[in-house]
Coordinates of C-alpha atoms in Angstrom, one line a residue:
M1 CA 157.6 -59.1 -77.5
T2 CA 160.1 -61.6 -78.3
L3 CA 162.7 -59.2 -77.0
D4 CA 161.1 -58.8 -74.1
L5 CA 160.6 -62.3 -73.4
I6 CA 164.6 -63.0 -73.9
V7 CA 165.4 -60.0 -71.5
W8 CA 163.2 -61.3 -68.8
A9 CA 164.4 -64.9 -69.2
P10 CA 166.3 -65.0 -66.0
E11 CA 163.7 -63.8 -63.6
A12 CA 161.1 -66.1 -65.3
F13 CA 163.6 -69.0 -65.2
V14 CA 164.2 -68.8 -61.4
L15 CA 160.5 -68.6 -60.9
L16 CA 160.0 -71.7 -63.1
C17 CA 162.6 -73.4 -61.2
L18 CA 161.1 -72.6 -57.9
L19 CA 157.8 -74.0 -59.2
V20 CA 159.4 -77.3 -60.4
L21 CA 161.2 -77.9 -57.0
L22 CA 158.0 -77.5 -55.2
L23 CA 156.4 -79.9 -57.2
Y24 CA 159.2 -82.0 -56.9
G25 CA 160.1 -82.1 -53.4
S26 CA 156.6 -81.5 -51.7
G27 CA 154.1 -82.4 -54.3
T28 CA 150.8 -84.4 -53.4
S29 CA 152.2 -87.8 -54.8
V30 CA 155.6 -87.4 -53.2
S31 CA 156.7 -88.5 -49.6
P32 CA 160.6 -87.6 -49.6
V33 CA 160.9 -87.2 -45.9
I34 CA 159.7 -90.9 -45.3
E35 CA 161.8 -93.6 -46.8
G36 CA 160.9 -97.3 -47.5
I37 CA 162.9 -100.3 -47.2
Y38 CA 162.8 -104.0 -48.1
Y39 CA 162.1 -105.6 -44.5
L40 CA 162.8 -109.4 -44.2
D41 CA 160.7 -110.8 -41.3
T42 CA 161.0 -114.0 -39.2
K43 CA 158.9 -115.9 -41.6
N44 CA 161.0 -114.9 -44.7
T45 CA 158.4 -112.6 -46.1
V46 CA 159.6 -109.6 -47.9
T47 CA 157.4 -106.4 -46.7
I48 CA 157.9 -102.7 -47.3
Q49 CA 157.9 -100.5 -44.1
P50 CA 159.1 -97.0 -43.4
L51 CA 162.8 -96.6 -42.5
S52 CA 161.8 -95.0 -39.3
S53 CA 160.0 -97.9 -37.9
A54 CA 161.9 -100.8 -39.8
K55 CA 165.5 -99.8 -38.7
E56 CA 164.6 -100.6 -35.0
Q57 CA 163.9 -104.1 -35.7
L58 CA 166.8 -104.8 -38.1
A59 CA 169.3 -106.1 -35.5
P60 CA 167.2 -108.9 -33.8
R61 CA 165.8 -110.1 -37.2
W62 CA 169.1 -110.4 -38.5
T63 CA 170.7 -114.1 -38.3
E64 CA 173.3 -116.2 -40.3
D65 CA 170.6 -118.3 -41.7
S66 CA 171.4 -119.1 -45.4
S67 CA 167.6 -118.5 -46.4
N68 CA 168.0 -115.0 -44.9
A69 CA 171.4 -114.5 -46.5
I70 CA 170.0 -115.1 -50.0
S71 CA 167.3 -112.6 -49.4
S72 CA 169.9 -110.0 -47.6
N73 CA 170.4 -108.0 -50.9
F74 CA 166.9 -106.6 -50.3
L75 CA 167.6 -105.4 -47.0
N76 CA 168.2 -101.7 -46.6
M77 CA 167.5 -101.4 -50.1
R78 CA 166.1 -97.9 -50.7
L79 CA 162.9 -97.8 -52.8
A80 CA 163.0 -94.2 -54.1
G81 CA 164.3 -90.7 -53.2
P82 CA 167.7 -89.3 -52.0
L83 CA 169.1 -90.1 -48.8
H84 CA 168.5 -86.8 -47.4
I85 CA 166.0 -84.6 -49.2
S86 CA 167.0 -81.2 -47.8
S87 CA 170.6 -81.4 -49.0
H88 CA 169.2 -83.0 -52.3
L89 CA 167.3 -80.0 -52.8
N90 CA 170.1 -77.8 -52.1
S91 CA 172.2 -79.6 -54.8
W92 CA 169.3 -78.5 -57.5
A93 CA 169.4 -75.0 -55.9
I94 CA 173.2 -74.7 -56.6
T95 CA 172.7 -75.8 -60.3
V96 CA 169.9 -73.2 -60.5
C97 CA 172.0 -70.5 -59.3
L98 CA 174.7 -71.5 -61.7
L99 CA 172.5 -71.5 -64.6
M100 CA 171.1 -68.2 -63.4
A101 CA 174.9 -66.7 -63.6
L102 CA 175.3 -67.9 -67.0
L103 CA 171.8 -66.6 -68.1
V104 CA 172.3 -63.1 -66.6
W105 CA 175.6 -62.6 -67.9
Y106 CA 174.8 -63.7 -71.7
T107 CA 171.3 -62.0 -71.8
P108 CA 171.4 -59.0 -73.9
L109 CA 171.4 -55.7 -72.4
Q110 CA 168.0 -53.4 -72.4
S111 CA 167.8 -50.1 -70.7
L112 CA 164.3 -50.2 -69.2
Q113 CA 162.0 -53.4 -68.5
A114 CA 158.4 -53.6 -67.0
G115 CA 157.5 -50.2 -68.0
G116 CA 160.6 -48.6 -66.2
L117 CA 160.5 -50.5 -63.1
F118 CA 163.7 -52.5 -63.6
L119 CA 167.0 -51.8 -65.3
R120 CA 169.6 -53.9 -66.8
D121 CA 172.8 -52.4 -67.8
L122 CA 176.7 -53.2 -67.8
F123 CA 176.7 -52.6 -64.0
V124 CA 173.6 -54.3 -63.1
T125 CA 174.9 -57.3 -65.1
E126 CA 178.3 -57.4 -63.4
V127 CA 177.0 -57.2 -60.1
L128 CA 174.1 -59.8 -60.6
T129 CA 176.7 -62.3 -62.0
F130 CA 178.8 -62.0 -58.9
V131 CA 175.9 -62.3 -56.6
W132 CA 174.6 -65.6 -58.0
I133 CA 178.1 -67.1 -58.2
F134 CA 178.7 -66.0 -54.6
S135 CA 175.1 -67.6 -53.8
I136 CA 176.6 -70.9 -55.2
F137 CA 179.4 -71.0 -52.5
C138 CA 177.1 -69.8 -49.8
L139 CA 174.8 -72.7 -50.5
L140 CA 178.0 -75.2 -51.1
T141 CA 179.1 -74.2 -47.4
S142 CA 175.7 -75.6 -46.1
H143 CA 175.4 -78.5 -48.2
S144 CA 176.8 -81.3 -45.8
W145 CA 175.9 -79.1 -42.6
Q146 CA 172.4 -79.9 -43.3
K147 CA 173.1 -83.7 -43.4
S148 CA 175.2 -83.8 -40.0
S149 CA 172.8 -81.2 -38.4
G150 CA 169.6 -83.3 -39.3
I151 CA 167.9 -80.6 -41.3
I152 CA 164.9 -81.8 -42.9
H153 CA 163.1 -78.5 -43.8
L154 CA 162.1 -78.7 -47.4
E155 CA 161.0 -74.9 -47.2
Y156 CA 165.0 -73.9 -46.8
T157 CA 165.7 -74.2 -50.2
Y158 CA 162.6 -72.7 -51.6
L159 CA 162.9 -69.7 -49.2
V160 CA 166.6 -69.2 -50.3
L161 CA 165.5 -68.9 -54.0
F162 CA 162.8 -66.6 -53.0
F163 CA 165.5 -64.6 -51.1
L164 CA 167.9 -64.3 -53.8
L165 CA 165.3 -63.7 -56.4
G166 CA 164.3 -60.6 -54.1
V167 CA 168.1 -59.6 -54.0
H168 CA 168.3 -59.9 -57.9
L169 CA 165.1 -57.7 -58.1
L170 CA 166.5 -55.1 -55.8
I171 CA 169.8 -54.7 -57.6
M172 CA 167.6 -54.1 -60.9
S173 CA 165.3 -51.7 -59.3
A174 CA 164.9 -48.5 -60.9
D175 CA 161.6 -47.3 -59.4
L176 CA 160.5 -46.8 -56.0
I177 CA 157.8 -49.1 -56.4
S178 CA 160.1 -52.0 -57.4
L179 CA 162.3 -51.0 -54.5
Y180 CA 159.6 -51.6 -52.0
G181 CA 158.7 -55.2 -53.5
S182 CA 162.1 -56.5 -53.8
L183 CA 162.9 -55.7 -50.0
E184 CA 159.5 -57.2 -49.1
L185 CA 160.3 -60.3 -50.9
Q186 CA 163.7 -60.4 -49.0
S187 CA 162.0 -59.6 -45.6
F188 CA 159.5 -62.6 -46.2
S189 CA 161.9 -65.1 -46.8
V190 CA 164.3 -64.0 -44.0
V191 CA 161.4 -64.0 -41.2
V192 CA 160.7 -67.9 -42.0
L193 CA 164.2 -68.6 -42.3
C194 CA 165.3 -67.2 -39.1
S195 CA 162.4 -69.0 -37.3
L196 CA 163.6 -72.7 -38.5
N197 CA 166.3 -73.1 -36.3
Y198 CA 164.3 -75.2 -33.5
G199 CA 167.2 -75.8 -31.5
S200 CA 168.1 -72.2 -30.6
A201 CA 167.0 -70.5 -27.4
Y202 CA 166.8 -67.4 -29.3
L203 CA 164.3 -68.7 -32.1
I204 CA 161.1 -66.9 -31.1
E205 CA 163.2 -63.5 -30.2
A206 CA 164.9 -63.6 -33.6
A207 CA 161.7 -64.3 -35.8
M208 CA 159.4 -61.9 -33.9
K209 CA 162.1 -59.1 -33.7
Y210 CA 162.9 -59.3 -37.6
F211 CA 159.3 -59.4 -38.2
L212 CA 158.3 -56.3 -36.1
L213 CA 161.2 -54.2 -37.0
S214 CA 161.2 -55.0 -40.7
A215 CA 157.6 -54.1 -40.7
F216 CA 158.3 -50.7 -39.2
S217 CA 161.2 -50.2 -41.7
S218 CA 158.8 -51.0 -44.6
S219 CA 156.3 -48.4 -43.1
L220 CA 158.9 -45.8 -43.2
L221 CA 159.7 -46.8 -46.8
L222 CA 156.0 -46.5 -47.7
L223 CA 155.6 -43.2 -46.0
G224 CA 158.7 -41.9 -47.7
I225 CA 157.4 -43.2 -51.3
G226 CA 153.8 -41.7 -50.7
L227 CA 155.2 -38.3 -49.7
I228 CA 157.1 -38.1 -52.9
Y229 CA 154.2 -39.5 -55.0
W230 CA 152.1 -37.2 -53.3
Q231 CA 154.0 -33.9 -54.5
T232 CA 155.3 -35.0 -57.6
G233 CA 153.2 -37.9 -59.1
L234 CA 156.7 -39.7 -59.8
T235 CA 158.1 -42.7 -58.5
R236 CA 161.0 -43.2 -61.3
L237 CA 164.4 -42.8 -59.9
S238 CA 166.0 -41.3 -62.8
T239 CA 163.3 -38.6 -63.3
L240 CA 163.4 -37.5 -59.7
Q241 CA 167.2 -37.4 -59.8
E242 CA 167.0 -34.9 -63.2
L243 CA 164.5 -33.1 -61.3
L244 CA 166.5 -32.4 -58.1
T245 CA 169.7 -31.7 -60.0
C246 CA 168.0 -29.2 -62.1
G247 CA 166.5 -27.5 -59.0
G248 CA 169.7 -27.5 -57.1
A249 CA 171.9 -26.2 -59.8
N250 CA 169.9 -23.2 -61.3
T251 CA 168.7 -21.7 -58.1
N252 CA 169.1 -18.3 -59.9
S253 CA 167.2 -19.3 -63.3
T254 CA 163.8 -18.2 -64.2
N255 CA 161.0 -20.8 -64.3
N256 CA 161.1 -21.7 -67.8
D257 CA 164.9 -22.3 -67.8
I258 CA 164.7 -24.9 -64.8
L259 CA 163.3 -27.8 -66.6
T260 CA 164.3 -27.9 -70.4
D261 CA 164.6 -31.7 -70.9
S262 CA 161.6 -32.7 -73.2
T263 CA 161.8 -36.3 -71.8
T264 CA 161.2 -34.9 -68.3
L265 CA 158.5 -32.8 -69.3
L266 CA 156.6 -35.5 -71.1
L267 CA 156.7 -37.4 -67.8
L268 CA 154.9 -34.8 -66.0
D269 CA 151.7 -33.0 -66.4
T270 CA 151.4 -29.3 -66.5
N271 CA 150.3 -28.7 -63.1
T272 CA 153.1 -30.9 -61.6
A273 CA 155.9 -29.4 -63.9
E274 CA 154.7 -26.0 -62.8
L275 CA 155.1 -26.7 -59.2
F276 CA 158.6 -28.0 -59.7
R277 CA 159.7 -24.9 -61.5
V278 CA 158.3 -22.9 -58.6
A279 CA 160.2 -25.0 -56.2
A280 CA 163.4 -24.9 -58.0
S281 CA 163.3 -21.0 -58.1
S282 CA 164.8 -19.0 -55.1
T283 CA 162.9 -15.8 -55.5
A284 CA 159.6 -14.9 -53.9
E285 CA 158.2 -13.1 -57.1
N286 CA 158.2 -16.7 -59.0
F287 CA 156.2 -18.2 -56.1
T288 CA 153.8 -15.4 -56.3
A289 CA 153.3 -15.4 -60.0
V290 CA 152.2 -19.1 -60.2
L291 CA 150.8 -19.9 -56.6
G292 CA 150.3 -16.6 -55.0
F293 CA 152.4 -17.4 -51.9
S294 CA 155.6 -19.1 -50.9
T295 CA 154.6 -21.6 -48.4
T296 CA 153.3 -24.4 -50.7
A297 CA 156.6 -24.2 -52.5
L298 CA 158.3 -24.5 -49.2
L299 CA 156.0 -27.5 -48.1
L300 CA 156.9 -29.0 -51.7
D301 CA 160.5 -29.0 -50.8
I302 CA 160.1 -30.5 -47.3
S303 CA 157.6 -33.2 -48.5
I304 CA 160.2 -34.6 -50.9
W305 CA 163.3 -34.2 -48.6
L306 CA 161.5 -36.0 -45.7
G307 CA 160.4 -38.8 -48.2
L308 CA 164.0 -39.2 -49.3
W309 CA 165.0 -39.2 -45.7
L310 CA 162.6 -41.9 -44.8
I311 CA 163.6 -44.0 -47.6
G312 CA 167.2 -43.5 -46.7
L313 CA 166.6 -44.7 -43.0
A314 CA 164.9 -47.6 -44.4
L315 CA 167.8 -48.7 -46.7
L316 CA 170.3 -47.8 -43.9
W317 CA 168.3 -50.3 -41.6
K318 CA 168.9 -53.1 -44.0
L319 CA 172.6 -52.3 -43.7
A320 CA 172.3 -52.5 -40.1
L321 CA 174.2 -49.3 -39.6
A322 CA 174.5 -47.4 -36.5
P323 CA 172.1 -46.1 -34.8
L324 CA 169.8 -48.6 -36.7
H325 CA 172.0 -51.8 -35.9
M326 CA 170.5 -53.1 -32.7
W327 CA 168.1 -55.7 -34.4
A328 CA 171.0 -57.6 -36.2
A329 CA 173.1 -59.5 -33.5
D330 CA 169.6 -60.6 -31.7
V331 CA 168.3 -61.7 -35.2
Y332 CA 171.3 -63.6 -36.4
M333 CA 172.0 -65.2 -33.1
G334 CA 168.5 -67.1 -33.6
A335 CA 169.2 -68.4 -37.1
W336 CA 171.4 -70.9 -38.7
S337 CA 175.0 -70.1 -39.5
S338 CA 174.1 -70.8 -43.2
V339 CA 171.2 -68.4 -43.0
T340 CA 173.3 -65.6 -41.2
L341 CA 175.8 -66.0 -44.0
L342 CA 173.1 -65.1 -46.6
V343 CA 171.4 -62.5 -44.7
S344 CA 174.6 -60.6 -43.4
T345 CA 176.4 -60.4 -46.9
L346 CA 174.0 -60.4 -49.9
P347 CA 171.1 -57.6 -48.8
K348 CA 174.1 -55.3 -48.2
I349 CA 175.5 -55.8 -51.6
A350 CA 172.2 -55.2 -53.3
V351 CA 171.7 -52.1 -51.0
L352 CA 175.1 -50.6 -51.6
C353 CA 174.8 -51.4 -55.4
F354 CA 171.2 -49.6 -55.4
W355 CA 172.4 -46.8 -53.4
A356 CA 175.5 -46.3 -55.7
H357 CA 173.4 -46.7 -58.8
Y358 CA 170.6 -44.7 -58.2
F359 CA 169.7 -43.4 -54.8
G360 CA 173.2 -41.9 -53.8
P361 CA 172.7 -39.1 -56.1
L362 CA 169.3 -38.1 -54.9
W363 CA 170.3 -38.4 -51.3
S364 CA 173.5 -36.1 -52.1
A365 CA 171.3 -33.6 -53.9
A366 CA 169.0 -33.5 -51.2
F367 CA 171.2 -33.9 -47.8
G368 CA 174.7 -33.4 -49.1
S369 CA 177.5 -35.3 -46.9
A370 CA 174.8 -36.3 -44.2
I371 CA 175.7 -39.8 -45.0
L372 CA 179.0 -39.2 -43.0
F373 CA 177.0 -39.1 -39.7
F374 CA 175.9 -42.6 -40.3
S375 CA 179.4 -43.8 -41.4
G376 CA 181.0 -42.3 -38.3
M377 CA 178.6 -43.3 -35.8
S378 CA 179.0 -47.0 -37.4
L379 CA 183.0 -46.7 -37.2
I380 CA 182.7 -45.9 -33.4
I381 CA 179.8 -48.6 -32.5
G382 CA 181.7 -51.0 -34.7
G383 CA 185.0 -50.5 -32.8
I384 CA 183.5 -50.3 -29.3
L385 CA 180.7 -52.9 -29.0
P386 CA 182.3 -56.1 -30.0
L387 CA 185.0 -55.5 -27.4
A388 CA 182.5 -56.8 -24.8
Q389 CA 181.4 -59.9 -26.9
S390 CA 182.5 -63.7 -26.2
M391 CA 180.1 -65.3 -28.7
F392 CA 181.2 -65.7 -32.3
K393 CA 178.1 -64.6 -33.9
R394 CA 177.7 -61.3 -31.9
L395 CA 181.2 -60.3 -32.4
L396 CA 181.2 -60.7 -36.0
L397 CA 177.9 -59.2 -36.6
F398 CA 178.7 -56.2 -34.2
S399 CA 181.9 -55.9 -36.0
S400 CA 180.2 -55.8 -39.3
V401 CA 178.7 -52.7 -38.2
G402 CA 182.2 -51.0 -38.5
H403 CA 182.8 -52.6 -41.9
M404 CA 179.4 -51.2 -43.0
G405 CA 180.7 -47.7 -42.0
L406 CA 183.9 -48.2 -43.9
L407 CA 181.6 -48.9 -47.1
L408 CA 179.7 -45.9 -46.5
M409 CA 182.6 -43.5 -46.8
P410 CA 183.0 -43.4 -50.6
F411 CA 179.3 -41.9 -50.8
A412 CA 180.4 -38.3 -49.4
L413 CA 183.6 -37.9 -51.2
T414 CA 184.3 -35.9 -54.2
S415 CA 186.6 -38.0 -56.1
A416 CA 183.7 -40.4 -57.1
S417 CA 185.5 -42.6 -59.5
Y418 CA 188.2 -43.5 -57.6
A419 CA 186.2 -43.7 -54.5
F420 CA 183.9 -46.1 -55.8
S421 CA 186.7 -48.3 -57.1
A422 CA 187.9 -48.3 -53.4
L423 CA 184.3 -49.4 -52.6
W424 CA 184.1 -52.4 -54.8
A425 CA 187.5 -53.7 -53.8
H426 CA 187.0 -53.5 -49.8
L427 CA 183.3 -54.8 -50.4
Y428 CA 184.9 -57.8 -52.6
F429 CA 187.5 -58.6 -49.8
Y430 CA 184.8 -58.3 -47.1
V431 CA 182.3 -60.7 -48.5
L432 CA 185.0 -63.3 -49.5
T433 CA 186.2 -62.9 -45.9
S434 CA 182.8 -63.2 -44.5
L435 CA 182.3 -66.5 -46.7
V436 CA 185.2 -68.2 -45.5
V437 CA 184.8 -67.2 -41.9
W438 CA 181.0 -68.7 -41.9
A439 CA 182.1 -71.8 -43.4
L440 CA 184.7 -72.2 -40.6
I441 CA 181.8 -71.6 -37.9
Q442 CA 179.7 -74.3 -39.6
W443 CA 182.7 -76.8 -39.3
P444 CA 181.1 -79.4 -36.8
F445 CA 182.9 -79.1 -33.2
N446 CA 183.0 -81.5 -30.4
R447 CA 183.0 -79.8 -27.0
P448 CA 183.8 -81.9 -23.7
S449 CA 180.7 -82.4 -21.7
T450 CA 180.1 -81.8 -18.1
L451 CA 180.0 -85.6 -17.6
G452 CA 183.8 -86.0 -18.2
Y453 CA 186.5 -85.2 -20.5
S454 CA 186.1 -88.5 -22.3
T455 CA 182.5 -87.3 -23.6
F456 CA 182.0 -84.5 -25.9
Y457 CA 178.8 -82.4 -27.3
R458 CA 178.6 -82.5 -30.9
L459 CA 178.1 -78.8 -32.2
S460 CA 177.3 -77.4 -35.6
G461 CA 180.6 -75.2 -34.9
P462 CA 182.6 -73.3 -32.3
Q463 CA 180.0 -71.0 -30.5
Y464 CA 182.4 -69.1 -28.1
L465 CA 185.7 -67.7 -28.3
W466 CA 186.9 -70.0 -25.5
D467 CA 186.1 -72.9 -27.9
L468 CA 189.2 -72.1 -29.6
V469 CA 191.6 -73.0 -26.7
S470 CA 194.6 -74.7 -27.5
L471 CA 193.7 -75.0 -31.1
N472 CA 197.2 -75.0 -32.3
R473 CA 197.5 -78.3 -30.6
T474 CA 194.2 -79.9 -31.9
S475 CA 193.6 -78.3 -35.4
P476 CA 196.8 -76.3 -36.7
A477 CA 195.3 -76.2 -40.2
A478 CA 192.1 -74.4 -38.8
L479 CA 194.2 -72.2 -36.8
L480 CA 196.0 -71.0 -39.8
A481 CA 192.8 -70.2 -41.6
W482 CA 191.4 -68.3 -38.5
A483 CA 194.8 -66.2 -38.6
V484 CA 194.4 -65.2 -41.9
L485 CA 190.6 -64.4 -42.1
M486 CA 191.0 -62.3 -38.5
L487 CA 194.0 -60.3 -39.9
S488 CA 191.9 -59.6 -43.0
L489 CA 188.9 -58.4 -41.2
A490 CA 191.1 -56.2 -39.0
G491 CA 192.8 -54.6 -42.3
L492 CA 196.3 -56.1 -41.2
P493 CA 199.0 -57.4 -43.7
P494 CA 199.7 -59.9 -45.1
A495 CA 196.0 -60.5 -45.6
A496 CA 194.2 -58.6 -48.5
G497 CA 191.8 -56.9 -46.3
F498 CA 194.5 -54.4 -45.6
L499 CA 194.3 -53.3 -49.2
G500 CA 190.7 -52.8 -49.1
K501 CA 191.0 -50.4 -46.0
L502 CA 194.1 -48.7 -47.7
F503 CA 192.0 -47.8 -50.7
L504 CA 189.4 -46.3 -48.7
F505 CA 191.7 -44.2 -46.6
W506 CA 193.5 -42.9 -49.6
A507 CA 190.4 -41.9 -51.2
S508 CA 189.0 -40.1 -48.4
L509 CA 192.5 -38.2 -47.7
S510 CA 192.0 -37.3 -51.5
S511 CA 188.6 -35.7 -50.6
D512 CA 189.9 -33.9 -47.6
Q513 CA 187.8 -36.1 -44.9
Y514 CA 190.6 -36.0 -42.1
L515 CA 188.0 -36.4 -39.6
L516 CA 186.5 -39.4 -41.1
V517 CA 189.9 -41.1 -41.7
L518 CA 190.8 -40.4 -38.0
L519 CA 187.7 -42.2 -37.0
A520 CA 188.4 -45.0 -39.2
L521 CA 191.8 -45.4 -37.9
I522 CA 190.4 -45.5 -34.3
S523 CA 187.9 -48.1 -35.1
T524 CA 190.6 -50.2 -36.9
L525 CA 192.8 -49.9 -33.9
L526 CA 189.9 -51.0 -31.6
S527 CA 188.8 -53.9 -33.8
S528 CA 192.4 -55.3 -33.8
V529 CA 192.1 -55.8 -30.3
Y530 CA 189.1 -58.2 -30.6
Y531 CA 190.2 -59.8 -33.8
L532 CA 193.4 -60.8 -32.5
R533 CA 192.3 -61.9 -29.3
V534 CA 190.8 -65.1 -31.2
L535 CA 194.4 -65.7 -32.1
V536 CA 195.6 -65.2 -28.6
V537 CA 193.0 -67.5 -27.0
S538 CA 194.0 -70.2 -29.6
F539 CA 197.8 -70.0 -29.2
V540 CA 198.3 -68.8 -25.5
Y541 CA 195.5 -70.3 -23.2
N542 CA 195.8 -73.9 -22.1
K543 CA 193.2 -75.1 -19.7
G544 CA 194.3 -78.7 -19.8
Y545 CA 191.3 -79.8 -21.9
W546 CA 190.1 -78.5 -24.9
G547 CA 187.2 -79.0 -27.5
S548 CA 188.3 -80.1 -31.0
Y549 CA 187.1 -79.9 -34.7
A550 CA 185.4 -83.1 -35.9
P551 CA 186.3 -84.3 -39.6
F552 CA 185.5 -81.3 -42.1
Y553 CA 183.3 -81.6 -45.0
S554 CA 185.5 -81.9 -48.3
I555 CA 183.6 -78.8 -50.1
S556 CA 183.9 -76.5 -47.3
A557 CA 187.4 -77.4 -46.9
Y558 CA 188.2 -76.6 -50.5
I559 CA 186.3 -73.2 -50.0
V560 CA 188.4 -72.5 -47.0
V561 CA 191.7 -73.1 -48.4
V562 CA 190.9 -71.3 -51.7
G563 CA 189.4 -68.6 -50.0
C564 CA 192.6 -68.0 -47.5
T565 CA 195.0 -68.5 -50.6
I566 CA 193.2 -65.6 -52.3
L567 CA 193.3 -63.3 -49.4
V568 CA 197.0 -63.9 -49.1
L569 CA 197.8 -63.8 -52.9
S570 CA 195.7 -60.8 -53.6
L571 CA 198.2 -58.4 -51.5
W572 CA 201.0 -59.3 -54.2
Y573 CA 198.9 -60.0 -57.1
L574 CA 196.2 -57.3 -57.2
A575 CA 196.4 -56.1 -60.8
P576 CA 193.4 -58.0 -62.2
L577 CA 191.1 -56.9 -59.0
V578 CA 192.1 -53.2 -59.4
I579 CA 191.1 -53.2 -63.1
L580 CA 187.9 -54.9 -62.4
S581 CA 187.0 -52.4 -59.7
H582 CA 187.9 -49.5 -61.6
L583 CA 185.7 -50.8 -64.6
L584 CA 182.9 -51.3 -62.1
A585 CA 183.1 -47.9 -60.7
L586 CA 183.0 -46.4 -64.2
A587 CA 179.8 -48.5 -65.0
S588 CA 178.0 -47.4 -61.8

């Protein structure tokens, strides 16, 4: 009991922190949004009024009278609460993420938890630590942005923590039931987060489209789980993997030789084990000996394969892979950039880790290299669709389809260890580049208004490619950061994204996947066109007037500088990353 309590401490800790933040930020006795000040009226009487009503009366009431000057210390004195409650709660969320990273790293390992629903081993521990640390930087990029944009939604912080808990549980999932619950926890949080951006014209479309398509994806997942459970009575992924592996590797064996693992037989009742013996056998005599006809065994195989196919489609939908990608750009367009950063990186890390750790062997045993179809389509779509985009969000999110196609390449290769080392290396560079890109997009931007060149619209960041016209004159440092990031996304030296693609291409060539490498090279060539167009617009185009970046937040500026430095230096000092990626591949 004590060991179970210690092992479950990280999950219990984040739930407790959520409860405390809910009581702290939105309790019945708390008014965090309305702040009061001491207000000095004309009769020198000090009263307490809400800041929203008192601030309009401060200017006419202020005089140089000495009696007022004595009491002026009371003026504008905050009674209680932070200046900006949303960013204040965001600071507490950053603290929770830091404590979770430390707690996950130092929590002792245990094989199975909650009756086998979750697993924590070395691979899971390393990935979870990276996810919580990455979440800290995601929240830091949005910390000051919330103040400048006037964000007062208290539920933003709560939903982000719920979302991170869903990602955490998905990485630990070792059962189909826990897989469904983790994905639903993420979907619930993302639907509400996408609907908070009231200033966007895409608000309703983003929220409704994600809600409806996520419900459809969940229906596919539940149908697949139901088909597998109907035929086997099992939902534990490790047991299903053993059954499919035994059935595929011993097609010429007798019934009694198919399932010899005593631990597997203990998990199955007599009838279910007999059905699996029949399904794994390839002879009609064995079918007749147990069931009397072969159609039942054929139905059993089809049901399991169909269930795995539906579960795979639901997971690929979360990755926004072609042809299941059409929802992503419209949904992310209506969300805040901070939400887009979270949703476009963390769920993909979680799904890829779950696929590599558990679902990949099941998919390979049932469908072989069918994943290459989705990888190839994603490479083509990710190279062509962004060519017609002029909005930053749509360009980046359509291009992410191509990156997901690259990240799927190792799952169909024969040299598993080297392939997964390439996978984790490229994934690391991709999420690091995405973090810095979205930090730059959240940089406040001044765009000239239609009233004249002397007046500007203050935006939360550049919205179109043409906002970066003559950036080399207005913000040379920002242009240098954009250059490093675009080269990294395109996979060109001297940025580290070149090494990620190089590792993947080398692993694919080692497994004789020449057609897939050709598609990846064509996709890289096409992606270089729209990535380098950002630099062309910034350097070459000059319309005589242009927008400019406003003063940058110090936290985000540090993230951009450090991130770009890592992307450049990693090309020359890569030994620690190579070793870490190799160890992570061995652990998976």
